[in-house]
């Protein structure tokens, strides 16, 4: 079936198209044009001058709709993914917090099965840990944290091609060997839950760590030890021009002023937006997978108030926060939610922008940046169409 979105303000890689149209067929974008004359035989969708944008590419989310990816079941995966799709995420890399090997194995089995399904929004598995610095564990489960162990991670990587990203603290013994190994296998290595200073970060970058997990969170900035001052992980990452970062853009994990600073220094091409959402995101649930976690002030945190522990955000909230609170142009905000993460994860050939031949992953937002419709692989996501 041929579908044509007309009367649209369309964000393309070349900029905005006013009064344009997008043609969709068989899950693909046939054409993006500044002509919105109706095509014979097409089902017309009048978006009434609203924004037509590429769907969000979520590279760090733990759950949603009351379900957590650490449950490792197909039912949990489907429920969480379905929830995020209603809010503008059209591609997702389900994320596990620090887990045991049996949990990773079970989640990888589930992920592999679901990735094989036609038009699946799941593009791979993201392991956040368990090779992290215990002193910066934050909301991670401490009983699962350890140093990188090749006897453990090599069989996991060899057995499961669905793993596309794995995070670690680069200062740990064995972390450089780990980084070199996983990047040689095409897996994104990301710096996370760390106390690394500049030499650690520079060495890590040379070993393959090209990305920073929830930048500013679970890593130190500029600090003192006795009378002397030292750069933190944050400044070290800024100094490595080509290192990419992700930010939890809920306006709480990172204040709007700092979101603006990241945008100013790293730029659109090196910054992507993530939810870091837990199971309680977009649900009535007040419980997280980790019993230590509470929801308070619109964010997840440890009950002892020692650390934040993930968000309740969804993709639309990230875009709204970045535009309305950090005062970043809408086009750049959307690119950081779609184009940049797609490039970081190596899927920009088919995701992350509205271009002829790419997957028809499209969201419509109104002037207030509320979701009014979502198409994933050319199919309208249930319960999202409020255009009429």
Short mmCIF file of C-alpha atoms in Angstrom, two decimals:
data_model
loop_
_atom_site.label_atom_id
_atom_site.label_comp_id
_atom_site.label_asym_id
_atom_site.label_seq_id
_atom_site.Cartn_x
_atom_site.Cartn_y
_atom_site.Cartn_z
CA UNK A 1 0.00 0.00 0.00
CA UNK A 2 1.15 3.50 -0.88
CA UNK A 3 0.89 6.14 1.86
CA UNK A 4 1.54 9.85 1.36
CA UNK A 5 2.04 12.33 4.18
CA UNK A 6 1.13 15.79 2.87
CA UNK A 7 1.09 19.39 4.13
CA UNK A 8 4.19 18.76 6.25
CA UNK A 9 7.21 20.59 7.61
CA UNK A 10 9.79 17.86 6.95
CA UNK A 11 13.25 17.65 8.47
CA UNK A 12 15.69 16.32 5.88
CA UNK A 13 19.51 16.09 6.01
CA UNK A 14 19.53 19.23 3.82
CA UNK A 15 17.25 21.17 6.19
CA UNK A 16 13.53 21.89 6.43
CA UNK A 17 11.05 21.33 3.61
CA UNK A 18 7.88 23.38 4.00
CA UNK A 19 4.58 22.11 2.57
CA UNK A 20 6.31 18.91 1.52
CA UNK A 21 5.28 15.30 1.35
CA UNK A 22 6.70 11.86 2.14
CA UNK A 23 5.76 8.77 0.15
CA UNK A 24 5.91 5.39 1.90
CA UNK A 25 5.52 1.87 0.53
CA UNK A 26 6.51 -1.58 1.81
CA UNK A 27 8.19 -0.16 4.90
CA UNK A 28 10.48 2.16 2.93
CA UNK A 29 10.56 5.85 2.04
CA UNK A 30 9.90 6.14 -1.69
CA UNK A 31 10.35 9.88 -1.92
CA UNK A 32 10.73 13.04 0.14
CA UNK A 33 9.67 16.07 -1.85
CA UNK A 34 8.67 19.72 -1.53
CA UNK A 35 5.65 18.99 -3.75
CA UNK A 36 2.55 17.84 -1.88
CA UNK A 37 0.29 17.17 -4.84
CA UNK A 38 -1.64 13.98 -4.14
CA UNK A 39 -0.25 10.87 -5.82
CA UNK A 40 -2.89 8.72 -7.55
CA UNK A 41 -3.68 5.61 -5.52
CA UNK A 42 -1.98 6.82 -2.33
CA UNK A 43 -3.67 6.87 1.04
CA UNK A 44 -3.37 10.54 2.03
CA UNK A 45 -2.43 11.60 5.54
CA UNK A 46 -2.78 15.36 6.09
CA UNK A 47 -0.39 16.34 8.89
CA UNK A 48 -1.77 19.91 8.88
CA UNK A 49 1.54 21.74 8.80
CA UNK A 50 3.03 19.80 11.71
CA UNK A 51 6.63 18.59 11.96
CA UNK A 52 7.50 15.35 10.18
CA UNK A 53 10.71 13.99 11.68
CA UNK A 54 12.90 10.88 11.60
CA UNK A 55 12.00 8.35 14.32
CA UNK A 56 14.12 8.24 17.46
CA UNK A 57 17.00 5.76 17.69
CA UNK A 58 17.28 4.74 21.36
CA UNK A 59 20.70 3.32 22.24
CA UNK A 60 20.32 3.20 26.05
CA UNK A 61 17.04 2.17 27.71
CA UNK A 62 16.48 -0.44 30.42
CA UNK A 63 12.72 -0.82 30.14
CA UNK A 64 9.35 0.88 30.11
CA UNK A 65 5.65 0.28 30.53
CA UNK A 66 6.30 -1.54 33.80
CA UNK A 67 8.70 -4.09 32.25
CA UNK A 68 12.50 -4.35 32.40
CA UNK A 69 14.83 -5.89 29.83
CA UNK A 70 16.61 -7.62 32.75
CA UNK A 71 13.56 -9.87 33.00
CA UNK A 72 15.08 -11.32 29.80
CA UNK A 73 11.75 -12.67 28.51
CA UNK A 74 10.11 -12.09 25.16
CA UNK A 75 7.01 -10.74 26.91
CA UNK A 76 9.03 -8.14 28.84
CA UNK A 77 10.99 -7.10 25.74
CA UNK A 78 7.82 -6.68 23.67
CA UNK A 79 6.00 -4.67 26.34
CA UNK A 80 8.91 -2.30 26.96
CA UNK A 81 9.65 -1.77 23.26
CA UNK A 82 5.97 -1.24 22.44
CA UNK A 83 5.78 1.40 25.18
CA UNK A 84 8.75 3.40 23.88
CA UNK A 85 7.45 3.25 20.30
CA UNK A 86 4.32 5.14 21.35
CA UNK A 87 6.56 8.07 22.34
CA UNK A 88 8.65 8.36 19.19
CA UNK A 89 11.30 5.62 19.47
CA UNK A 90 11.28 3.59 16.28
CA UNK A 91 14.58 1.70 16.76
CA UNK A 92 15.99 0.48 20.04
CA UNK A 93 18.97 -1.27 21.59
CA UNK A 94 17.60 -2.91 24.77
CA UNK A 95 20.00 -2.32 27.66
CA UNK A 96 20.93 -4.56 30.56
CA UNK A 97 22.37 -3.12 33.76
CA UNK A 98 25.21 -5.11 35.32
CA UNK A 99 24.04 -8.70 34.99
CA UNK A 100 25.13 -12.26 35.58
CA UNK A 101 26.26 -14.43 32.67
CA UNK A 102 23.04 -16.52 32.76
CA UNK A 103 20.99 -13.30 32.53
CA UNK A 104 23.07 -12.02 29.60
CA UNK A 105 22.66 -15.38 27.87
CA UNK A 106 18.89 -15.42 28.33
CA UNK A 107 18.52 -11.80 27.18
CA UNK A 108 20.73 -12.50 24.16
CA UNK A 109 18.54 -15.49 23.22
CA UNK A 110 15.44 -13.31 23.41
CA UNK A 111 17.08 -10.44 21.54
CA UNK A 112 18.37 -12.70 18.76
CA UNK A 113 14.93 -14.23 18.23
CA UNK A 114 13.20 -10.84 18.11
CA UNK A 115 15.81 -9.21 15.85
CA UNK A 116 15.07 -11.94 13.28
CA UNK A 117 11.41 -10.96 13.07
CA UNK A 118 10.30 -8.95 10.04
CA UNK A 119 10.48 -5.18 10.55
CA UNK A 120 11.78 -5.58 14.11
CA UNK A 121 12.54 -2.29 15.91
CA UNK A 122 15.19 -4.12 17.98
CA UNK A 123 18.64 -3.62 16.46
CA UNK A 124 20.87 -5.25 19.07
CA UNK A 125 21.69 -5.69 22.73
CA UNK A 126 23.54 -3.15 24.88
CA UNK A 127 25.37 -4.37 28.00
CA UNK A 128 25.94 -1.58 30.52
CA UNK A 129 28.50 -3.32 32.68
CA UNK A 130 29.25 -5.41 34.58
CA UNK A 131 32.90 -4.30 34.25
CA UNK A 132 32.50 -1.05 36.17
CA UNK A 133 34.26 0.87 38.94
CA UNK A 134 32.59 -0.12 42.20
CA UNK A 135 33.17 3.36 43.64
CA UNK A 136 30.99 4.78 40.83
CA UNK A 137 28.38 2.01 40.77
CA UNK A 138 25.45 4.37 41.37
CA UNK A 139 22.26 2.46 40.55
CA UNK A 140 24.10 -0.64 39.27
CA UNK A 141 23.72 -3.88 41.24
CA UNK A 142 27.00 -4.10 43.20
CA UNK A 143 26.93 -7.88 43.58
CA UNK A 144 27.33 -8.25 39.80
CA UNK A 145 30.24 -5.82 39.34
CA UNK A 146 33.74 -7.18 38.65
CA UNK A 147 36.87 -6.65 36.53
CA UNK A 148 36.88 -7.68 32.85
CA UNK A 149 37.45 -11.42 32.51
CA UNK A 150 38.37 -12.80 29.06
CA UNK A 151 37.24 -16.28 30.14
CA UNK A 152 33.80 -14.74 30.58
CA UNK A 153 33.42 -12.13 27.83
CA UNK A 154 35.05 -13.99 24.93
CA UNK A 155 32.51 -16.88 24.97
CA UNK A 156 29.64 -14.38 25.29
CA UNK A 157 30.79 -12.38 22.25
CA UNK A 158 31.58 -15.50 20.21
CA UNK A 159 28.15 -16.97 20.92
CA UNK A 160 25.96 -13.88 20.53
CA UNK A 161 26.23 -11.63 17.49
CA UNK A 162 23.28 -9.60 18.78
CA UNK A 163 25.56 -7.73 21.23
CA UNK A 164 26.30 -4.37 19.60
CA UNK A 165 27.59 -2.33 22.54
CA UNK A 166 29.36 -3.06 25.82
CA UNK A 167 30.34 -0.48 28.47
CA UNK A 168 33.24 -0.60 30.95
CA UNK A 169 35.38 1.52 33.25
CA UNK A 170 38.71 1.84 31.40
CA UNK A 171 40.86 2.10 34.56
CA UNK A 172 40.06 -1.48 35.61
CA UNK A 173 42.67 -4.23 35.18
CA UNK A 174 42.04 -5.92 31.84
CA UNK A 175 39.85 -3.10 30.45
CA UNK A 176 42.21 -2.24 27.60
CA UNK A 177 42.37 -5.84 26.41
CA UNK A 178 38.57 -5.98 26.68
CA UNK A 179 38.16 -2.79 24.61
CA UNK A 180 40.49 -4.01 21.88
CA UNK A 181 38.76 -7.38 21.72
CA UNK A 182 35.16 -6.18 21.48
CA UNK A 183 35.89 -3.39 19.00
CA UNK A 184 37.68 -5.90 16.77
CA UNK A 185 34.36 -7.78 16.77
CA UNK A 186 32.44 -4.67 15.68
CA UNK A 187 30.99 -3.92 19.12
CA UNK A 188 30.88 -0.31 20.34
CA UNK A 189 33.06 0.13 23.45
CA UNK A 190 31.84 2.86 25.78
CA UNK A 191 33.36 4.44 28.91
CA UNK A 192 31.00 4.10 31.90
CA UNK A 193 30.77 4.29 35.71
CA UNK A 194 34.38 5.38 35.94
CA UNK A 195 36.91 7.51 37.78
CA UNK A 196 39.25 7.75 34.76
CA UNK A 197 41.44 10.81 34.32
CA UNK A 198 43.04 12.03 31.10
CA UNK A 199 45.73 9.40 30.58
CA UNK A 200 43.20 6.62 31.22
CA UNK A 201 40.75 8.13 28.73
CA UNK A 202 43.39 8.77 26.06
CA UNK A 203 44.69 5.20 26.39
CA UNK A 204 41.11 3.90 26.33
CA UNK A 205 40.35 5.85 23.17
CA UNK A 206 43.41 4.34 21.51
CA UNK A 207 42.21 0.89 22.64
CA UNK A 208 38.82 1.42 20.96
CA UNK A 209 36.60 3.18 23.50
CA UNK A 210 35.02 5.86 21.30
CA UNK A 211 31.85 6.68 23.26
CA UNK A 212 30.87 7.88 26.75
CA UNK A 213 27.88 6.42 28.60
CA UNK A 214 25.40 8.93 30.12
CA UNK A 215 27.97 11.74 29.96
CA UNK A 216 28.40 13.65 33.27
CA UNK A 217 26.65 10.86 35.21
CA UNK A 218 28.71 8.29 37.17
CA UNK A 219 31.97 10.03 36.27
CA UNK A 220 33.93 12.83 37.98
CA UNK A 221 34.55 16.29 36.63
CA UNK A 222 37.32 18.71 37.58
CA UNK A 223 38.38 18.01 41.20
CA UNK A 224 41.04 18.49 43.90
CA UNK A 225 43.16 16.04 45.83
CA UNK A 226 44.74 17.94 48.70
CA UNK A 227 46.08 21.20 47.23
CA UNK A 228 46.35 20.06 43.58
CA UNK A 229 43.72 20.10 40.88
CA UNK A 230 42.98 17.34 38.36
CA UNK A 231 40.93 16.98 35.23
CA UNK A 232 38.02 14.58 35.55
CA UNK A 233 36.58 12.08 33.12
CA UNK A 234 34.31 14.81 31.77
CA UNK A 235 37.11 17.21 30.77
CA UNK A 236 39.18 14.33 29.40
CA UNK A 237 36.34 13.31 27.07
CA UNK A 238 35.87 16.91 25.93
CA UNK A 239 39.56 17.04 25.00
CA UNK A 240 39.27 14.02 22.71
CA UNK A 241 37.51 15.67 19.79
CA UNK A 242 36.27 12.52 18.08
CA UNK A 243 34.87 10.82 21.17
CA UNK A 244 31.07 10.72 21.07
CA UNK A 245 28.80 11.19 24.08
CA UNK A 246 25.22 10.45 25.07
CA UNK A 247 23.23 12.53 27.55
CA UNK A 248 20.13 11.67 29.58
CA UNK A 249 18.19 14.69 28.37
CA UNK A 250 15.37 14.66 30.92
CA UNK A 251 16.53 18.01 32.37
CA UNK A 252 17.30 16.32 35.72
CA UNK A 253 20.22 13.94 35.15
CA UNK A 254 21.98 16.80 33.39
CA UNK A 255 20.72 20.38 33.93
CA UNK A 256 19.61 22.29 30.82
CA UNK A 257 22.65 24.60 31.10
CA UNK A 258 24.98 21.58 30.90
CA UNK A 259 22.97 20.09 28.02
CA UNK A 260 23.66 23.35 26.22
CA UNK A 261 27.36 23.17 27.11
CA UNK A 262 27.65 19.62 25.74
CA UNK A 263 25.92 20.77 22.53
CA UNK A 264 28.24 23.77 22.29
CA UNK A 265 31.47 21.76 22.76
CA UNK A 266 30.71 18.34 21.27
CA UNK A 267 28.18 19.50 18.69
CA UNK A 268 25.32 17.66 17.01
CA UNK A 269 27.60 15.14 15.28
CA UNK A 270 29.16 13.93 18.56
CA UNK A 271 26.14 14.10 20.91
CA UNK A 272 23.12 11.82 21.13
CA UNK A 273 20.10 11.85 23.41
CA UNK A 274 19.12 8.83 25.50
CA UNK A 275 16.35 8.13 28.01
CA UNK A 276 18.23 5.64 30.24
CA UNK A 277 14.61 4.73 31.08
CA UNK A 278 13.74 2.14 33.69
CA UNK A 279 10.69 -0.12 33.77
CA UNK A 280 8.58 2.54 35.45
CA UNK A 281 8.87 4.91 32.45
CA UNK A 282 5.52 5.58 30.79
CA UNK A 283 3.66 3.44 33.30
CA UNK A 284 1.71 3.62 36.54
CA UNK A 285 4.33 1.44 38.19
CA UNK A 286 6.29 2.86 41.11
CA UNK A 287 8.72 -0.05 41.13
CA UNK A 288 12.04 -0.65 39.37
CA UNK A 289 13.79 -3.97 38.77
CA UNK A 290 16.20 -2.99 41.56
CA UNK A 291 14.32 -2.83 44.92
CA UNK A 292 16.65 -0.03 46.13
CA UNK A 293 15.24 2.38 43.53
CA UNK A 294 12.46 4.90 44.20
CA UNK A 295 10.71 7.42 41.93
CA UNK A 296 10.84 10.98 43.20
CA UNK A 297 10.82 14.42 41.53
CA UNK A 298 10.18 12.84 38.13
CA UNK A 299 13.33 10.72 38.19
CA UNK A 300 14.57 7.36 39.49
CA UNK A 301 17.03 7.43 42.38
CA UNK A 302 18.41 5.24 45.13
CA UNK A 303 16.28 5.40 48.27
CA UNK A 304 19.24 6.68 50.30
CA UNK A 305 19.51 9.64 47.85
CA UNK A 306 23.16 8.80 47.12
CA UNK A 307 22.68 8.63 43.34
CA UNK A 308 20.27 8.92 40.45
CA UNK A 309 19.35 5.53 38.98
CA UNK A 310 17.87 5.94 35.53
CA UNK A 311 14.95 7.98 34.25
CA UNK A 312 11.24 7.81 33.56
CA UNK A 313 11.73 9.74 30.30
CA UNK A 314 10.57 8.87 26.80
CA UNK A 315 11.94 10.06 23.45
CA UNK A 316 9.45 12.93 23.04
CA UNK A 317 10.41 14.32 26.44
CA UNK A 318 14.09 14.38 25.44
CA UNK A 319 13.31 16.48 22.38
CA UNK A 320 11.03 18.84 24.33
CA UNK A 321 13.59 19.31 27.11
CA UNK A 322 16.45 20.05 24.73
CA UNK A 323 14.38 22.56 22.71
CA UNK A 324 12.28 24.21 25.41
CA UNK A 325 14.71 24.22 28.35
CA UNK A 326 18.20 24.06 26.81
CA UNK A 327 17.10 26.34 23.93
CA UNK A 328 18.67 24.19 21.22
CA UNK A 329 17.12 24.41 17.71
CA UNK A 330 14.55 21.70 16.96
CA UNK A 331 16.44 20.41 13.91
CA UNK A 332 19.57 19.82 16.01
CA UNK A 333 17.60 18.24 18.87
CA UNK A 334 15.97 15.78 16.48
CA UNK A 335 19.27 14.95 14.78
CA UNK A 336 20.75 14.12 18.20
CA UNK A 337 17.82 11.75 18.80
CA UNK A 338 17.97 10.05 15.39
CA UNK A 339 20.86 10.74 13.02
CA UNK A 340 23.73 10.80 15.54
CA UNK A 341 22.80 7.63 17.46
CA UNK A 342 22.20 5.85 14.13
CA UNK A 343 25.69 6.82 13.00
CA UNK A 344 27.27 5.84 16.32
CA UNK A 345 25.66 2.39 16.13
CA UNK A 346 26.42 1.90 12.44
CA UNK A 347 22.83 1.81 11.18
CA UNK A 348 22.64 5.18 9.40
CA UNK A 349 22.46 3.39 6.06
CA UNK A 350 18.82 2.62 6.86
CA UNK A 351 17.85 4.60 9.98
CA UNK A 352 18.14 8.10 11.41
CA UNK A 353 16.99 10.39 8.61
CA UNK A 354 14.15 10.90 6.13
CA UNK A 355 15.68 9.95 2.79
CA UNK A 356 14.66 7.96 -0.26
CA UNK A 357 15.31 4.25 0.22
CA UNK A 358 15.59 4.35 4.03
CA UNK A 359 13.24 2.61 6.46
CA UNK A 360 9.97 4.49 6.91
CA UNK A 361 10.54 5.37 10.58
CA UNK A 362 8.68 8.66 10.98
CA UNK A 363 7.23 10.71 13.80
CA UNK A 364 4.86 13.66 13.66
CA UNK A 365 5.06 16.34 16.37
CA UNK A 366 2.89 19.41 16.85
CA UNK A 367 3.99 22.95 17.74
CA UNK A 368 4.27 22.00 21.42
CA UNK A 369 6.40 18.97 20.45
CA UNK A 370 3.84 16.40 21.47
CA UNK A 371 3.71 13.14 19.50
CA UNK A 372 0.78 13.07 17.09
CA UNK A 373 1.66 9.97 15.04
CA UNK A 374 4.43 7.37 14.75
CA UNK A 375 5.25 5.08 11.83
CA UNK A 376 7.80 2.31 12.30
CA UNK A 377 8.87 0.48 9.13
CA UNK A 378 5.92 2.15 7.41
CA UNK A 379 3.33 0.83 9.87
CA UNK A 380 1.35 3.20 12.06
CA UNK A 381 2.12 2.42 15.70
CA UNK A 382 -1.18 1.62 17.50
CA UNK A 383 -2.67 4.40 19.63
CA UNK A 384 -0.37 7.12 18.26
CA UNK A 385 -2.53 8.69 15.56
CA UNK A 386 -4.12 11.89 16.90
CA UNK A 387 -3.88 13.86 13.65
CA UNK A 388 -7.61 13.95 12.93
#
